[in-house]
PDB file of C-alpha atoms in Angstrom:
ATOM      1  CA  UNK A   1     -12.852  14.337   0.545  1.00  0.00           C
ATOM      2  CA  UNK A   2     -11.991  17.875  -0.449  1.00  0.00           C
ATOM      3  CA  UNK A   3     -15.555  19.114  -0.698  1.00  0.00           C
ATOM      4  CA  UNK A   4     -14.405  22.637  -1.591  1.00  0.00           C
ATOM      5  CA  UNK A   5     -13.185  21.322  -4.977  1.00  0.00           C
ATOM      6  CA  UNK A   6     -16.737  20.249  -5.765  1.00  0.00           C
ATOM      7  CA  UNK A   7     -17.799  18.762  -9.052  1.00  0.00           C
ATOM      8  CA  UNK A   8     -16.086  19.345 -12.400  1.00  0.00           C
ATOM      9  CA  UNK A   9     -17.920  20.916 -15.318  1.00  0.00           C
ATOM     10  CA  UNK A  10     -18.465  17.448 -16.819  1.00  0.00           C
ATOM     11  CA  UNK A  11     -19.699  15.841 -13.611  1.00  0.00           C
ATOM     12  CA  UNK A  12     -16.524  14.177 -12.399  1.00  0.00           C
ATOM     13  CA  UNK A  13     -15.919  14.543  -8.667  1.00  0.00           C
ATOM     14  CA  UNK A  14     -12.860  16.795  -8.314  1.00  0.00           C
ATOM     15  CA  UNK A  15     -13.488  16.569  -4.573  1.00  0.00           C
ATOM     16  CA  UNK A  16     -12.580  12.857  -4.588  1.00  0.00           C
ATOM     17  CA  UNK A  17      -9.978  12.743  -7.333  1.00  0.00           C
ATOM     18  CA  UNK A  18      -6.696  11.120  -6.352  1.00  0.00           C
ATOM     19  CA  UNK A  19      -4.877  13.784  -8.380  1.00  0.00           C
ATOM     20  CA  UNK A  20      -6.244  16.742  -6.412  1.00  0.00           C
ATOM     21  CA  UNK A  21      -2.899  17.353  -4.725  1.00  0.00           C
ATOM     22  CA  UNK A  22      -1.557  18.754  -8.004  1.00  0.00           C
ATOM     23  CA  UNK A  23      -4.869  19.783  -9.557  1.00  0.00           C
ATOM     24  CA  UNK A  24      -7.235  22.142  -7.787  1.00  0.00           C
ATOM     25  CA  UNK A  25     -10.310  21.266  -9.786  1.00  0.00           C
ATOM     26  CA  UNK A  26     -11.565  22.135 -13.196  1.00  0.00           C
ATOM     27  CA  UNK A  27     -12.622  25.580 -12.031  1.00  0.00           C
ATOM     28  CA  UNK A  28      -8.979  26.451 -11.457  1.00  0.00           C
ATOM     29  CA  UNK A  29      -6.370  27.353 -14.010  1.00  0.00           C
ATOM     30  CA  UNK A  30      -4.287  24.418 -12.786  1.00  0.00           C
ATOM     31  CA  UNK A  31      -6.263  21.595 -14.405  1.00  0.00           C
ATOM     32  CA  UNK A  32      -3.885  19.771 -16.765  1.00  0.00           C
ATOM     33  CA  UNK A  33      -6.694  19.295 -19.320  1.00  0.00           C
ATOM     34  CA  UNK A  34      -7.908  22.922 -19.455  1.00  0.00           C
ATOM     35  CA  UNK A  35      -6.847  23.407 -23.071  1.00  0.00           C
ATOM     36  CA  UNK A  36      -8.199  20.121 -24.439  1.00  0.00           C
ATOM     37  CA  UNK A  37     -11.355  19.387 -22.422  1.00  0.00           C
ATOM     38  CA  UNK A  38     -14.370  19.340 -24.750  1.00  0.00           C
ATOM     39  CA  UNK A  39     -16.796  19.801 -21.855  1.00  0.00           C
ATOM     40  CA  UNK A  40     -14.906  22.798 -20.504  1.00  0.00           C
ATOM     41  CA  UNK A  41     -14.762  24.451 -23.921  1.00  0.00           C
ATOM     42  CA  UNK A  42     -18.458  23.825 -24.655  1.00  0.00           C
ATOM     43  CA  UNK A  43     -19.707  25.028 -21.270  1.00  0.00           C
ATOM     44  CA  UNK A  44     -17.623  28.210 -21.512  1.00  0.00           C
ATOM     45  CA  UNK A  45     -18.951  28.883 -25.030  1.00  0.00           C
ATOM     46  CA  UNK A  46     -22.516  28.469 -23.721  1.00  0.00           C
ATOM     47  CA  UNK A  47     -21.909  30.533 -20.577  1.00  0.00           C
ATOM     48  CA  UNK A  48     -22.413  27.621 -18.157  1.00  0.00           C
ATOM     49  CA  UNK A  49     -20.189  26.797 -15.214  1.00  0.00           C
ATOM     50  CA  UNK A  50     -21.213  23.115 -15.430  1.00  0.00           C
ATOM     51  CA  UNK A  51     -22.669  20.779 -18.041  1.00  0.00           C
ATOM     52  CA  UNK A  52     -25.618  20.013 -15.760  1.00  0.00           C
ATOM     53  CA  UNK A  53     -26.880  23.564 -16.376  1.00  0.00           C
ATOM     54  CA  UNK A  54     -27.351  22.839 -20.073  1.00  0.00           C
ATOM     55  CA  UNK A  55     -30.845  21.699 -21.099  1.00  0.00           C
ATOM     56  CA  UNK A  56     -29.498  19.373 -23.797  1.00  0.00           C
ATOM     57  CA  UNK A  57     -29.087  15.634 -23.209  1.00  0.00           C
ATOM     58  CA  UNK A  58     -25.450  15.731 -24.263  1.00  0.00           C
ATOM     59  CA  UNK A  59     -23.028  12.789 -24.292  1.00  0.00           C
ATOM     60  CA  UNK A  60     -19.952  14.527 -25.727  1.00  0.00           C
ATOM     61  CA  UNK A  61     -16.506  14.441 -24.173  1.00  0.00           C
ATOM     62  CA  UNK A  62     -16.409  12.880 -20.723  1.00  0.00           C
ATOM     63  CA  UNK A  63     -20.219  12.720 -20.654  1.00  0.00           C
ATOM     64  CA  UNK A  64     -19.840   9.705 -22.922  1.00  0.00           C
ATOM     65  CA  UNK A  65     -18.745   7.795 -19.790  1.00  0.00           C
ATOM     66  CA  UNK A  66     -21.333   6.480 -17.344  1.00  0.00           C
ATOM     67  CA  UNK A  67     -19.914   8.016 -14.143  1.00  0.00           C
ATOM     68  CA  UNK A  68     -19.782  11.705 -15.138  1.00  0.00           C
ATOM     69  CA  UNK A  69     -23.025  11.380 -17.105  1.00  0.00           C
ATOM     70  CA  UNK A  70     -24.830   9.827 -14.110  1.00  0.00           C
ATOM     71  CA  UNK A  71     -23.410  12.455 -11.749  1.00  0.00           C
ATOM     72  CA  UNK A  72     -24.635  15.179 -14.137  1.00  0.00           C
ATOM     73  CA  UNK A  73     -28.118  13.643 -14.285  1.00  0.00           C
ATOM     74  CA  UNK A  74     -28.112  13.318 -10.495  1.00  0.00           C
ATOM     75  CA  UNK A  75     -27.301  17.009 -10.067  1.00  0.00           C
ATOM     76  CA  UNK A  76     -30.002  18.016 -12.569  1.00  0.00           C
ATOM     77  CA  UNK A  77     -32.537  16.138 -10.423  1.00  0.00           C
ATOM     78  CA  UNK A  78     -31.316  16.628  -6.855  1.00  0.00           C
ATOM     79  CA  UNK A  79     -28.668  19.358  -6.865  1.00  0.00           C
ATOM     80  CA  UNK A  80     -24.907  19.476  -6.431  1.00  0.00           C
ATOM     81  CA  UNK A  81     -24.997  19.617  -2.625  1.00  0.00           C
ATOM     82  CA  UNK A  82     -27.035  16.392  -2.520  1.00  0.00           C
ATOM     83  CA  UNK A  83     -24.485  14.681  -4.767  1.00  0.00           C
ATOM     84  CA  UNK A  84     -21.639  15.877  -2.560  1.00  0.00           C
ATOM     85  CA  UNK A  85     -23.532  14.616   0.513  1.00  0.00           C
ATOM     86  CA  UNK A  86     -24.047  11.206  -1.109  1.00  0.00           C
ATOM     87  CA  UNK A  87     -20.425  10.945  -2.252  1.00  0.00           C
ATOM     88  CA  UNK A  88     -19.230  11.866   1.241  1.00  0.00           C
ATOM     89  CA  UNK A  89     -21.492   9.243   2.807  1.00  0.00           C
ATOM     90  CA  UNK A  90     -20.326   6.621   0.307  1.00  0.00           C
ATOM     91  CA  UNK A  91     -16.707   7.453   1.071  1.00  0.00           C
ATOM     92  CA  UNK A  92     -17.423   6.872   4.784  1.00  0.00           C
ATOM     93  CA  UNK A  93     -18.921   3.486   3.837  1.00  0.00           C
ATOM     94  CA  UNK A  94     -15.731   2.532   2.026  1.00  0.00           C
ATOM     95  CA  UNK A  95     -16.769   3.213  -1.562  1.00  0.00           C
ATOM     96  CA  UNK A  96     -13.630   4.270  -3.429  1.00  0.00           C
ATOM     97  CA  UNK A  97     -13.680   6.854  -6.218  1.00  0.00           C
ATOM     98  CA  UNK A  98     -10.208   5.906  -7.517  1.00  0.00           C
ATOM     99  CA  UNK A  99      -8.391   2.704  -6.778  1.00  0.00           C
ATOM    100  CA  UNK A 100      -5.344   2.127  -8.937  1.00  0.00           C
ATOM    101  CA  UNK A 101      -5.158   4.801 -11.608  1.00  0.00           C
ATOM    102  CA  UNK A 102      -8.462   6.495 -12.341  1.00  0.00           C
ATOM    103  CA  UNK A 103     -10.896   3.565 -12.020  1.00  0.00           C
ATOM    104  CA  UNK A 104     -12.876   2.979  -8.874  1.00  0.00           C
ATOM    105  CA  UNK A 105     -16.084   1.520  -7.482  1.00  0.00           C
ATOM    106  CA  UNK A 106     -18.365   3.902  -9.396  1.00  0.00           C
ATOM    107  CA  UNK A 107     -16.834   2.789 -12.698  1.00  0.00           C
ATOM    108  CA  UNK A 108     -18.359  -0.693 -12.440  1.00  0.00           C
ATOM    109  CA  UNK A 109     -21.772   0.665 -13.450  1.00  0.00           C
ATOM    110  CA  UNK A 110     -22.938   0.356 -17.045  1.00  0.00           C
ATOM    111  CA  UNK A 111     -26.305   2.057 -16.478  1.00  0.00           C
ATOM    112  CA  UNK A 112     -26.473   5.682 -15.301  1.00  0.00           C
ATOM    113  CA  UNK A 113     -29.806   5.073 -13.553  1.00  0.00           C
ATOM    114  CA  UNK A 114     -28.327   2.173 -11.571  1.00  0.00           C
ATOM    115  CA  UNK A 115     -25.495   4.430 -10.423  1.00  0.00           C
ATOM    116  CA  UNK A 116     -27.974   7.124  -9.399  1.00  0.00           C
ATOM    117  CA  UNK A 117     -29.951   4.546  -7.368  1.00  0.00           C
ATOM    118  CA  UNK A 118     -26.714   3.402  -5.735  1.00  0.00           C
ATOM    119  CA  UNK A 119     -25.869   6.966  -4.748  1.00  0.00           C
ATOM    120  CA  UNK A 120     -29.301   7.464  -3.238  1.00  0.00           C
ATOM    121  CA  UNK A 121     -29.647   4.120  -1.461  1.00  0.00           C
ATOM    122  CA  UNK A 122     -26.176   2.641  -1.069  1.00  0.00           C
ATOM    123  CA  UNK A 123     -27.447  -0.553  -2.740  1.00  0.00           C
TER     124      UNK A 123
END
């Protein structure tokens, strides 16, 4: 885990991304999606560094997917450091963020609240 890469604007975990050898997180100018990312563009327009700072219950862009949406909700409730702590603990337990391609263990969830419970309890 590259904790220093933290969480992307949309809630994805840059710190666990399998592509972080070539990408240094969405806060850097090296993200390949900088010019097309809806969440990046919206958060910049609204003067937020992350979507979780926005008071709206937004599901645009990558927030339409369960994983980044659940991570964003988690951070709104418990904070980014708590999410990073939980992701680090899950990694130690063998939970994989990306397996082949960009899908991993967190992508099996259909319900954001179930994913949040999993992060908190490991069950």
